[in-house]
mmCIF file of C-alpha atoms and ligand atoms in Angstrom:
data_model
loop_
_atom_site.group_PDB
_atom_site.id
_atom_site.type_symbol
_atom_site.label_atom_id
_atom_site.label_comp_id
_atom_site.label_asym_id
_atom_site.label_seq_id
_atom_site.Cartn_x
_atom_site.Cartn_y
_atom_site.Cartn_z
ATOM 1 C CA MET A 21 -9.078 -11.722 11.255
ATOM 2 C CA LEU A 22 -9.584 -9.499 8.172
ATOM 3 C CA GLY A 23 -11.831 -6.486 8.460
ATOM 4 C CA ARG A 24 -12.759 -4.028 5.699
ATOM 5 C CA LEU A 25 -10.795 -3.317 2.541
ATOM 6 C CA ASN A 26 -9.061 -0.082 3.482
ATOM 7 C CA HIS A 27 -7.464 0.757 0.127
ATOM 8 C CA VAL A 28 -6.220 -0.496 -3.207
ATOM 9 C CA ALA A 29 -2.827 0.980 -4.061
ATOM 10 C CA ILE A 30 -1.677 1.894 -7.580
ATOM 11 C CA ALA A 31 2.005 2.643 -8.256
ATOM 12 C CA VAL A 32 2.356 5.510 -10.724
ATOM 13 C CA PRO A 33 5.373 7.008 -12.529
ATOM 14 C CA ASN A 34 3.967 10.549 -12.421
ATOM 15 C CA MET A 35 1.723 11.534 -9.498
ATOM 16 C CA GLU A 36 0.468 14.801 -11.020
ATOM 17 C CA GLU A 37 -0.745 13.018 -14.164
ATOM 18 C CA ALA A 38 -2.281 10.124 -12.222
ATOM 19 C CA ALA A 39 -4.085 12.419 -9.756
ATOM 20 C CA ALA A 40 -5.448 14.505 -12.668
ATOM 21 C CA VAL A 41 -6.907 11.384 -14.269
ATOM 22 C CA TYR A 42 -8.836 10.555 -11.068
ATOM 23 C CA ARG A 43 -9.822 14.206 -10.435
ATOM 24 C CA ASP A 44 -10.568 15.470 -13.969
ATOM 25 C CA THR A 45 -11.347 12.371 -16.056
ATOM 26 C CA LEU A 46 -13.071 10.273 -13.374
ATOM 27 C CA GLY A 47 -14.407 13.187 -11.348
ATOM 28 C CA ALA A 48 -13.244 11.777 -8.010
ATOM 29 C CA LYS A 49 -12.281 13.582 -4.768
ATOM 30 C CA VAL A 50 -8.474 13.544 -4.665
ATOM 31 C CA SER A 51 -6.288 14.499 -1.680
ATOM 32 C CA GLU A 52 -3.120 16.607 -1.781
ATOM 33 C CA ALA A 53 0.152 14.692 -2.347
ATOM 34 C CA VAL A 54 1.803 13.754 0.942
ATOM 35 C CA PRO A 55 5.479 12.708 1.026
ATOM 36 C CA GLN A 56 6.014 9.626 3.226
ATOM 37 C CA PRO A 57 9.804 9.532 3.571
ATOM 38 C CA ASP A 58 9.690 6.649 6.052
ATOM 39 C CA HIS A 59 8.074 4.512 3.337
ATOM 40 C CA GLY A 60 9.914 5.897 0.284
ATOM 41 C CA VAL A 61 6.737 7.054 -1.469
ATOM 42 C CA THR A 62 4.515 10.049 -1.992
ATOM 43 C CA THR A 63 0.813 9.265 -1.532
ATOM 44 C CA VAL A 64 -2.454 10.690 -2.849
ATOM 45 C CA PHE A 65 -5.751 9.213 -1.664
ATOM 46 C CA VAL A 66 -8.832 9.030 -3.887
ATOM 47 C CA GLU A 67 -11.908 8.898 -1.602
ATOM 48 C CA LEU A 68 -14.624 6.509 -2.757
ATOM 49 C CA GLU A 69 -17.902 5.642 -1.094
ATOM 50 C CA ASN A 70 -16.813 2.210 0.044
ATOM 51 C CA THR A 71 -12.975 2.329 0.090
ATOM 52 C CA LYS A 72 -10.007 4.366 -1.109
ATOM 53 C CA ILE A 73 -7.487 4.283 -3.933
ATOM 54 C CA GLU A 74 -3.953 5.053 -2.830
ATOM 55 C CA LEU A 75 -1.780 6.481 -5.610
ATOM 56 C CA LEU A 76 1.945 5.860 -4.895
ATOM 57 C CA GLU A 77 4.874 7.683 -6.533
ATOM 58 C CA PRO A 78 8.496 6.760 -5.714
ATOM 59 C CA LEU A 79 10.231 9.063 -3.175
ATOM 60 C CA GLY A 80 14.002 8.760 -3.029
ATOM 61 C CA ASP A 81 16.485 6.382 -4.614
ATOM 62 C CA ASP A 82 15.603 3.540 -2.180
ATOM 63 C CA SER A 83 11.888 3.615 -2.815
ATOM 64 C CA PRO A 84 10.439 0.090 -2.493
ATOM 65 C CA ILE A 85 8.260 0.685 -5.566
ATOM 66 C CA LEU A 86 11.082 1.541 -8.014
ATOM 67 C CA SER A 87 11.652 -2.095 -8.972
ATOM 68 C CA TYR A 88 7.915 -2.572 -9.433
ATOM 69 C CA LEU A 89 7.758 0.435 -11.777
ATOM 70 C CA LYS A 90 10.812 -0.828 -13.640
ATOM 71 C CA LYS A 91 8.767 -3.979 -14.447
ATOM 72 C CA ASN A 92 5.567 -1.972 -14.955
ATOM 73 C CA PRO A 93 6.677 1.362 -16.398
ATOM 74 C CA LYS A 94 3.122 2.655 -16.909
ATOM 75 C CA GLY A 95 2.237 1.747 -13.319
ATOM 76 C CA GLY A 96 -0.203 -0.810 -11.970
ATOM 77 C CA ILE A 97 -2.046 -2.188 -8.981
ATOM 78 C CA HIS A 98 0.634 -2.469 -6.305
ATOM 79 C CA HIS A 99 -1.088 -3.797 -3.152
ATOM 80 C CA VAL A 100 -4.351 -4.199 -1.324
ATOM 81 C CA CYS A 101 -4.759 -3.085 2.281
ATOM 82 C CA TYR A 102 -7.049 -4.892 4.697
ATOM 83 C CA GLU A 103 -7.977 -3.620 8.179
ATOM 84 C CA VAL A 104 -7.224 -5.665 11.306
ATOM 85 C CA GLU A 105 -8.027 -4.977 14.974
ATOM 86 C CA ASP A 106 -4.606 -5.945 16.366
ATOM 87 C CA ILE A 107 -1.567 -5.689 14.084
ATOM 88 C CA MET A 108 0.758 -7.590 16.440
ATOM 89 C CA ALA A 109 -1.682 -10.462 16.846
ATOM 90 C CA ALA A 110 -2.222 -10.501 13.077
ATOM 91 C CA ARG A 111 1.528 -10.495 12.441
ATOM 92 C CA ASP A 112 2.139 -13.344 14.834
ATOM 93 C CA GLN A 113 -0.770 -15.305 13.376
ATOM 94 C CA MET A 114 0.609 -14.811 9.841
ATOM 95 C CA ARG A 115 4.041 -15.933 10.962
ATOM 96 C CA GLU A 116 2.570 -19.038 12.600
ATOM 97 C CA LYS A 117 0.837 -19.849 9.307
ATOM 98 C CA GLY A 118 4.143 -19.550 7.458
ATOM 99 C CA ALA A 119 3.616 -16.212 5.728
ATOM 100 C CA THR A 120 6.530 -13.834 5.252
ATOM 101 C CA ILE A 121 6.261 -10.333 6.740
ATOM 102 C CA THR A 122 8.390 -8.019 4.584
ATOM 103 C CA GLY A 123 11.104 -5.674 5.852
ATOM 104 C CA THR A 124 12.084 -5.985 9.538
ATOM 105 C CA GLY A 125 8.768 -7.609 10.381
ATOM 106 C CA GLU A 126 8.004 -4.799 12.777
ATOM 107 C CA PRO A 127 4.966 -2.558 12.095
ATOM 108 C CA LYS A 128 5.589 0.953 10.780
ATOM 109 C CA ILE A 129 3.238 3.892 11.015
ATOM 110 C CA GLY A 130 1.433 4.168 7.663
ATOM 111 C CA ALA A 131 -0.308 6.924 5.714
ATOM 112 C CA HIS A 132 -3.262 7.018 8.103
ATOM 113 C CA GLY A 133 -1.084 7.288 11.219
ATOM 114 C CA LYS A 134 -1.854 3.642 12.085
ATOM 115 C CA PRO A 135 0.600 0.688 12.345
ATOM 116 C CA VAL A 136 0.933 -1.361 9.153
ATOM 117 C CA ILE A 137 2.761 -4.476 8.023
ATOM 118 C CA PHE A 138 3.208 -6.021 4.557
ATOM 119 C CA LEU A 139 2.768 -9.701 3.641
ATOM 120 C CA HIS A 140 4.982 -10.993 0.849
ATOM 121 C CA PRO A 141 3.212 -11.597 -2.485
ATOM 122 C CA LYS A 142 4.799 -15.027 -2.859
ATOM 123 C CA ASP A 143 2.465 -16.354 -0.145
ATOM 124 C CA PHE A 144 -0.698 -14.681 -1.418
ATOM 125 C CA ASN A 145 -1.275 -15.510 -5.077
ATOM 126 C CA GLY A 146 1.228 -12.864 -6.261
ATOM 127 C CA THR A 147 -0.521 -10.087 -4.340
ATOM 128 C CA LEU A 148 1.266 -7.793 -1.940
ATOM 129 C CA ILE A 149 -0.969 -7.409 1.089
ATOM 130 C CA GLU A 150 -0.828 -4.578 3.621
ATOM 131 C CA LEU A 151 -2.518 -4.967 6.982
ATOM 132 C CA GLU A 152 -3.511 -1.770 8.830
ATOM 133 C CA GLN A 153 -4.606 -1.702 12.459
ATOM 134 C CA VAL A 154 -7.762 0.389 12.877
HETATM 135 C C1 LIG B 16 2.827 5.371 3.418
HETATM 136 C C2 LIG B 16 2.555 3.977 3.569
HETATM 137 C C3 LIG B 16 1.544 3.464 2.625
HETATM 138 C C4 LIG B 16 0.276 3.039 3.407
HETATM 139 O O1 LIG B 16 -0.710 2.567 2.793
HETATM 140 O O2 LIG B 16 0.269 3.286 4.649
HETATM 141 C C5 LIG B 16 2.005 2.311 1.762
HETATM 142 O O3 LIG B 16 1.228 1.506 1.296
HETATM 143 S S1 LIG B 16 3.681 2.238 1.506
HETATM 144 C C6 LIG B 16 3.802 1.179 0.022
HETATM 145 C C7 LIG B 16 5.234 0.961 -0.331
HETATM 146 N N1 LIG B 16 5.876 0.067 0.604
HETATM 147 C C8 LIG B 16 5.986 -1.262 0.295
HETATM 148 O O4 LIG B 16 5.605 -1.719 -0.753
HETATM 149 C C9 LIG B 16 6.587 -2.111 1.393
HETATM 150 C C10 LIG B 16 6.378 -3.578 1.141
HETATM 151 N N2 LIG B 16 7.093 -3.998 -0.086
HETATM 152 C C11 LIG B 16 8.241 -4.722 0.008
HETATM 153 O O5 LIG B 16 8.713 -5.090 1.066
HETATM 154 C C12 LIG B 16 8.931 -5.073 -1.313
HETATM 155 O O6 LIG B 16 8.459 -4.221 -2.328
HETATM 156 C C13 LIG B 16 8.670 -6.565 -1.749
HETATM 157 C C14 LIG B 16 9.242 -7.482 -0.687
HETATM 158 C C15 LIG B 16 7.234 -6.820 -1.959
HETATM 159 C C16 LIG B 16 9.416 -6.791 -3.055
HETATM 160 O O7 LIG B 16 10.761 -6.465 -2.805
HETATM 161 P P1 LIG B 16 11.680 -6.108 -4.071
HETATM 162 O O8 LIG B 16 10.929 -5.246 -5.020
HETATM 163 O O9 LIG B 16 12.969 -5.600 -3.591
HETATM 164 O O10 LIG B 16 11.959 -7.529 -4.662
HETATM 165 P P2 LIG B 16 11.803 -8.023 -6.102
HETATM 166 O O11 LIG B 16 11.666 -6.894 -7.063
HETATM 167 O O12 LIG B 16 12.945 -8.984 -6.285
HETATM 168 O O13 LIG B 16 10.426 -8.812 -6.038
HETATM 169 C C17 LIG B 16 10.393 -10.096 -5.444
HETATM 170 C C18 LIG B 16 9.221 -10.799 -6.067
HETATM 171 O O14 LIG B 16 8.023 -10.139 -5.633
HETATM 172 C C19 LIG B 16 7.316 -9.644 -6.779
HETATM 173 N N3 LIG B 16 6.747 -8.403 -6.393
HETATM 174 C C20 LIG B 16 7.390 -7.277 -6.019
HETATM 175 N N4 LIG B 16 6.498 -6.285 -5.725
HETATM 176 C C21 LIG B 16 5.291 -6.798 -5.959
HETATM 177 C C22 LIG B 16 3.943 -6.325 -5.880
HETATM 178 N N5 LIG B 16 3.700 -5.047 -5.492
HETATM 179 N N6 LIG B 16 2.897 -7.144 -6.175
HETATM 180 C C23 LIG B 16 3.152 -8.408 -6.612
HETATM 181 N N7 LIG B 16 4.374 -8.976 -6.726
HETATM 182 C C24 LIG B 16 5.422 -8.151 -6.388
HETATM 183 C C25 LIG B 16 8.356 -9.509 -7.868
HETATM 184 O O15 LIG B 16 7.736 -9.576 -9.107
HETATM 185 C C26 LIG B 16 9.234 -10.730 -7.582
HETATM 186 O O16 LIG B 16 8.539 -11.873 -8.039
HETATM 187 P P3 LIG B 16 9.418 -13.070 -8.723
HETATM 188 O O17 LIG B 16 8.364 -14.069 -9.129
HETATM 189 O O18 LIG B 16 10.331 -13.525 -7.589
HETATM 190 O O19 LIG B 16 10.125 -12.431 -9.857
HETATM 191 CO CO1 LIG B 17 -0.911 1.205 1.296
#
């Protein structure tokens, strides 16, 4: 079922500072910051040869990453995103195998304009997993 690793996401308390580290210290190609109100985050993508790093900053009081940053005030790796061909088939397969889909369980359109779902970390060795249909 799993395809390529699409991105590794890092939650950050200050997007400007985090983006500058990747751009200026690490010399990487860094996108503009894009607010994603439907997801409660602002994203910046760091383009790498074989995958991407997604920097996430909280957007709004209900941001789903606020509690993560409360526990990890300096930030940290937040989730990994794997590509799948069919998000609904993947969701149903995960449900059949007893995994918990977070939120309503319905896919939302993610940062790349593609449907995404999230699998609860309790079922995956403490790792939040995002699946993105490509
Ligand atoms: C623009 C979209 C973009 C894209 O790529 O397209 C994105 O990636 S958007 C990213 C932001 N959106 C999300 O993260 C949505 C999915 N997340 C959730 O549904 C929640 O954050 C959830 C369910 C993972 C956690 O909910 P909440 O924070 O309200 O619950 P708790 O704080 O009580 O945590 C419960 C339990 O889970 C552990 N936890 C929480 N977040 C993570 C994490 N990122 N990685 C690993 N573990 C996590 C937390 O420590 C608690 O563990 P426990 O042992 O029960 O104390
Ligand atoms: Co993501």
